Tab-separated table of C-alpha atoms in Angstrom:
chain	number	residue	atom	x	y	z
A	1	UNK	CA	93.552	102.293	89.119
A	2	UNK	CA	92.814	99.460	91.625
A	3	UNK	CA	90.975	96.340	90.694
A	4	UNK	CA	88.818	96.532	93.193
A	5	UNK	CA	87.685	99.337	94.792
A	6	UNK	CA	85.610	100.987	97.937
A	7	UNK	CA	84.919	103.719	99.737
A	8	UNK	CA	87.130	103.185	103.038
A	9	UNK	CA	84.505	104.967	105.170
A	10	UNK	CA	83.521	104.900	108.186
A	11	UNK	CA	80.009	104.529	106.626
A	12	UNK	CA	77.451	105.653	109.887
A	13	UNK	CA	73.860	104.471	109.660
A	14	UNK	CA	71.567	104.463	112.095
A	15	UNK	CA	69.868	101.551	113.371
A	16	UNK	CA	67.007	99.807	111.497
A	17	UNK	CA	68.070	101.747	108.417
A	18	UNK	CA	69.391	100.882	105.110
A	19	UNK	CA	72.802	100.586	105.126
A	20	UNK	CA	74.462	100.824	101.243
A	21	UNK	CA	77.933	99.420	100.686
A	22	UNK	CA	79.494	99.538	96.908
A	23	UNK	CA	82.378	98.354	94.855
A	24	UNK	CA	83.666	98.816	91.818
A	25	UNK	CA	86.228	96.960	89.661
A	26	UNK	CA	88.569	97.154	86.598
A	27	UNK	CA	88.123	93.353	84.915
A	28	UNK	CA	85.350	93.567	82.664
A	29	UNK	CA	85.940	89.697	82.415
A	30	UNK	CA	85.558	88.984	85.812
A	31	UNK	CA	83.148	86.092	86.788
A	32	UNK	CA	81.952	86.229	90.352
A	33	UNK	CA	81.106	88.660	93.564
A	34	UNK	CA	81.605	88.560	97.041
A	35	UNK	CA	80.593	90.357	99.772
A	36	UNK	CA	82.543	89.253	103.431
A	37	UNK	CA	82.202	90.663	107.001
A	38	UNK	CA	85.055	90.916	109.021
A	39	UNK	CA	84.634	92.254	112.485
A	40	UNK	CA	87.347	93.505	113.981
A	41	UNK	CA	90.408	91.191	115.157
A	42	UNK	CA	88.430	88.220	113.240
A	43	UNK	CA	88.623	86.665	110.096
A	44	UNK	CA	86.373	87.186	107.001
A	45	UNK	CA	83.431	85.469	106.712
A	46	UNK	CA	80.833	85.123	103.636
A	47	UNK	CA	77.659	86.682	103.064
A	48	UNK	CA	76.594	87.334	99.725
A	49	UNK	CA	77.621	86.158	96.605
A	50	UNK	CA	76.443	87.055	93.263
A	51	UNK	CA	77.032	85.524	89.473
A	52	UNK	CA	74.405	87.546	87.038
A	53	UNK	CA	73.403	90.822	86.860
A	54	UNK	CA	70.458	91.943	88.738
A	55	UNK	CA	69.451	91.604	92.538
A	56	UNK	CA	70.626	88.456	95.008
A	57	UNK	CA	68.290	88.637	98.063
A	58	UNK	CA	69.302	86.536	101.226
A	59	UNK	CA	67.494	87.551	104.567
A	60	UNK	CA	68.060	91.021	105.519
A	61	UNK	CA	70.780	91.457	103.146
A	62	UNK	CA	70.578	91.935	98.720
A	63	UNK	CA	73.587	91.796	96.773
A	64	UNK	CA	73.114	93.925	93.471
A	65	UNK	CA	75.021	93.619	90.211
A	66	UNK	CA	75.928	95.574	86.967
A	67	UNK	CA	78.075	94.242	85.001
A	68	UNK	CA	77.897	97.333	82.278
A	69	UNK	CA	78.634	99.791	85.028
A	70	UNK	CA	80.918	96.754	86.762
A	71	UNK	CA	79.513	97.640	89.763
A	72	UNK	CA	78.405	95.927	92.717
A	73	UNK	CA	76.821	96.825	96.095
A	74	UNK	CA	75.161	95.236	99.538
A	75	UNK	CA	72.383	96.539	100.943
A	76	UNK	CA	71.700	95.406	104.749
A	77	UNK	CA	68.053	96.427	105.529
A	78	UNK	CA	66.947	96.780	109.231
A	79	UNK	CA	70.700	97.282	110.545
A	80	UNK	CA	71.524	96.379	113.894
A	81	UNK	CA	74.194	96.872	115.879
A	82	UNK	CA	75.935	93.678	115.113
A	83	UNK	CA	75.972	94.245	111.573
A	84	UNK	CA	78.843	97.006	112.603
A	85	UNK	CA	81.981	95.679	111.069
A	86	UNK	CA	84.181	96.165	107.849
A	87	UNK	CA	82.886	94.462	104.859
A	88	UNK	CA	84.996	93.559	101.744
A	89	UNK	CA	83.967	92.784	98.122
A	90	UNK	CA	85.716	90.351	96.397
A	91	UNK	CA	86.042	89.770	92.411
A	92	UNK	CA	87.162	86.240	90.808
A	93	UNK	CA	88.401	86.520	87.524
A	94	UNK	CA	88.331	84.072	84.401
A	95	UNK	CA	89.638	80.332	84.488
A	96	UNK	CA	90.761	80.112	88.728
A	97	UNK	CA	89.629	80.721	91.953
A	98	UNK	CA	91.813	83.614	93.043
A	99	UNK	CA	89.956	86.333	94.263
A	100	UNK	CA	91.021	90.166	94.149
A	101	UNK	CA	89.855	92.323	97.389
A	102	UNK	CA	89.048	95.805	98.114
A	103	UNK	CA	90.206	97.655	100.926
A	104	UNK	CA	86.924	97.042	102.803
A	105	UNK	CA	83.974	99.840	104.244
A	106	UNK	CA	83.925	100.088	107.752
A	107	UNK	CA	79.971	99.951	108.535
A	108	UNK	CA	79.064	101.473	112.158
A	109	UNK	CA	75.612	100.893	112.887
A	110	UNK	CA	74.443	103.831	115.500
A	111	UNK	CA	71.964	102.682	118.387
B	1	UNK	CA	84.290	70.480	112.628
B	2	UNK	CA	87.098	72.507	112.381
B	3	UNK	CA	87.347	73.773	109.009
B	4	UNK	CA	90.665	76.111	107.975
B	5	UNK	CA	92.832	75.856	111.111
B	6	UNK	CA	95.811	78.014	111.216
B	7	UNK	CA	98.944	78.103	114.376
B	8	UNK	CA	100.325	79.600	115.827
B	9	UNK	CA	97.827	82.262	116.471
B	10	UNK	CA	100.741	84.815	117.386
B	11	UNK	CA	104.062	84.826	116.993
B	12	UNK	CA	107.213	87.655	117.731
B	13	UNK	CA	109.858	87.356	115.852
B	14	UNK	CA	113.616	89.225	115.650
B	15	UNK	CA	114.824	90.408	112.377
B	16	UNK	CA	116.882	87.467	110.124
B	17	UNK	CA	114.681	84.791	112.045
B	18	UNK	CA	112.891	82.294	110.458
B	19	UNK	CA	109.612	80.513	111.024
B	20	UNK	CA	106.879	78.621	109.233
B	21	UNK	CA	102.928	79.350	109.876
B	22	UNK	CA	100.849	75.832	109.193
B	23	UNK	CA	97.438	76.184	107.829
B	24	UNK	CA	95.462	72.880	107.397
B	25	UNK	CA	91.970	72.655	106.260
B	26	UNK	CA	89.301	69.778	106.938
B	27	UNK	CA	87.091	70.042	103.867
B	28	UNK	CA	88.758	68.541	101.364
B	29	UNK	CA	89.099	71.499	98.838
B	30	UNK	CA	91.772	71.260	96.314
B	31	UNK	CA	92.822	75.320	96.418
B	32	UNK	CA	94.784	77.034	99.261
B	33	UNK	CA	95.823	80.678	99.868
B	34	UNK	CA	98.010	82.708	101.840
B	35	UNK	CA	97.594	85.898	102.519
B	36	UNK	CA	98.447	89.229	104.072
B	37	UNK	CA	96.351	91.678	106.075
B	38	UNK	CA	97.815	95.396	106.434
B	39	UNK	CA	96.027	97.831	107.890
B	40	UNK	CA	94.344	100.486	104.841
B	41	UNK	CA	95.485	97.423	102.174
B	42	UNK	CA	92.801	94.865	102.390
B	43	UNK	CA	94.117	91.370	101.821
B	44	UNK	CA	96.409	90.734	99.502
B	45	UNK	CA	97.259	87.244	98.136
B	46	UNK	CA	101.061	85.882	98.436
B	47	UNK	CA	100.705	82.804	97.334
B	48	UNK	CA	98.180	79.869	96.498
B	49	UNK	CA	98.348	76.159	95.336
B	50	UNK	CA	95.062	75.184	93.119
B	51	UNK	CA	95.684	71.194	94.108
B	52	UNK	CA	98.122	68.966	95.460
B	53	UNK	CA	101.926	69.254	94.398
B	54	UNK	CA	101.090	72.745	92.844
B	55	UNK	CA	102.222	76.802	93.814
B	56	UNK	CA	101.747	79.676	92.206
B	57	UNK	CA	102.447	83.420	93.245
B	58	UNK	CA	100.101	86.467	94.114
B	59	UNK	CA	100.415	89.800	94.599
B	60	UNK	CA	103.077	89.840	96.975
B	61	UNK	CA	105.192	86.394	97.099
B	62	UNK	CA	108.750	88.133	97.820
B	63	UNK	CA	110.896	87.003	101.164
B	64	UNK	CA	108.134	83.901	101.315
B	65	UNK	CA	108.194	80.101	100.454
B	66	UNK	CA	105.381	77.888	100.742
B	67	UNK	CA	105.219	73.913	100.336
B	68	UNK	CA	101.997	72.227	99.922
B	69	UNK	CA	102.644	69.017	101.518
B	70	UNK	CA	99.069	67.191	100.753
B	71	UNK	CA	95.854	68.214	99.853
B	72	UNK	CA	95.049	68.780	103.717
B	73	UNK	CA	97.786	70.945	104.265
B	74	UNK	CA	99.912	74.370	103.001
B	75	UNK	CA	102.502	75.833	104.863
B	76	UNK	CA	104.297	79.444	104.651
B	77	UNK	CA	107.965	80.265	105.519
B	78	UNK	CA	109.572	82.709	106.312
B	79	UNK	CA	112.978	82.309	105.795
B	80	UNK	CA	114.660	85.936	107.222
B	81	UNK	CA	112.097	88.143	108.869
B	82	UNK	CA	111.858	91.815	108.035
B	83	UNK	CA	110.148	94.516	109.777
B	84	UNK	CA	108.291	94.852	106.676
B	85	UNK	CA	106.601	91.738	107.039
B	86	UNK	CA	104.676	92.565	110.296
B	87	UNK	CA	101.302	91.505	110.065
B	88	UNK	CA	98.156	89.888	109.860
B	89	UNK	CA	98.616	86.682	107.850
B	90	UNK	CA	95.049	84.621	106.705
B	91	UNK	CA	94.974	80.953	105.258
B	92	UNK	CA	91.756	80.125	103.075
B	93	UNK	CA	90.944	77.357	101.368
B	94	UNK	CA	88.051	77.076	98.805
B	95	UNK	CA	85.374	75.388	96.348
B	96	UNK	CA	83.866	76.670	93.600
B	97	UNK	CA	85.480	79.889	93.967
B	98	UNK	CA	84.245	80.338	97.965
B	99	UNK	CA	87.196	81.112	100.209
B	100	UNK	CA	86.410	79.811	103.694
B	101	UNK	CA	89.241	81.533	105.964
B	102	UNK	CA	91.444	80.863	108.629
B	103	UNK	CA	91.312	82.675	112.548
B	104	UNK	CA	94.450	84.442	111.067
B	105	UNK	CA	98.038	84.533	112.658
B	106	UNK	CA	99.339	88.185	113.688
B	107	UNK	CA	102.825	88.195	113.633
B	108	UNK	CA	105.425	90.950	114.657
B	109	UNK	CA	108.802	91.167	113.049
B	110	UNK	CA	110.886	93.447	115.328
């Protein structure tokens, strides 16, 4: 079983919808969550991060997390096209500041 | 302001060459990372330094070296290319467990 895992996609919503993104992961210890957007050819970039269970609400975009279920997910509300890129959650684990990464969801947002 | 700065931003290499990607970073963080981007893999973590005069491994440190040679600065060598290592390569550096990333170096190994 992965650490960290995601649904590879590609995830289609159309625009000004609700676009969903989830993770789960292995490390019932684990501390922190991170959502990043990497468009293609680019480098990641932050968006989200969460510490406590419960919803994190920043602009158009809520990070939600359950640590029972160890779950976590992004919602992006009113997609646009822009927001079309692959996003990756990331998991930091007890005592450091290495992260574990999923594979990413490749997010299309349809016109 | 510059933040994690990474060269070159491509390289080619031959198999058996050698070469070392620099990463420096302007924001006085104590923790560094390399790592790898394959396509269908996500980024996987070869090595890291948590301060000064420190290295530990990741995920995937085999047929690399690293050196961090101050707290601005971590290097990664590669001391005989393989095919195998052909790809996207990220350096991050971080604070309070947020990894602020490189532009990436995409290096071939032919």
């Amino acid at each position: 079983q992965k650490e960290v895992e995601q649904n590879s996609g590609p995830l289609s919503v159309p625009e000004g919808a609700i676009a969903s993104l989830n993770c789960t992961y292995s490390d019932r210890g684990s501390q922190s969550f991170f959502w990043y957007r990497q468009y293609s050819g680019k480098s990641p970039e932050l968006i989200m991060f969460i510490y406590s269970n419960g919803d994190k609400e920043d602009g158009r975009f809520t990070a939600q997390l359950n640590k029972a279920s160890q779950y976590v997910s992004l919602l992006i509300r009113d997609s646009q096209p822009s927001d079309s890129a692959t996003y990756l959650c990331a998991v930091n684990g007890r005592g450091n500041e290495k992260l574990t990464f999923g594979t990413g969801t490749r997010l299309t947002i349809i016109p | 302001n510059a933040g994690v700065t990474q060269t070159p931003k491509f390289q080619v290499l031959k198999t058996g060459q050698s070469m070392t990607l620099q990463c420096a970073q302007d924001m006085n963080h104590n923790s560094m990372y390399w790592y790898r981007q394959d396509p269908g893999m996500g980024l996987r973590l070869i090595y890291y330094s948590a301060s000064e005069g420190t290295t530990d491994k990741g995920e995937v440190p085999n047929g690399y070296n690293v050196s961090r040679l101050n707290k601005r600065e971590f290097s990664l060598r590669l001391e005989s290319a393989a095919p195998s290592q052909t790809s996207v390569y990220f350096c991050a550096s971080s604070e309070i467990h947020i990894q602020y990333f490189g532009a990436g170096t995409r290096l071939s190994v032919l």
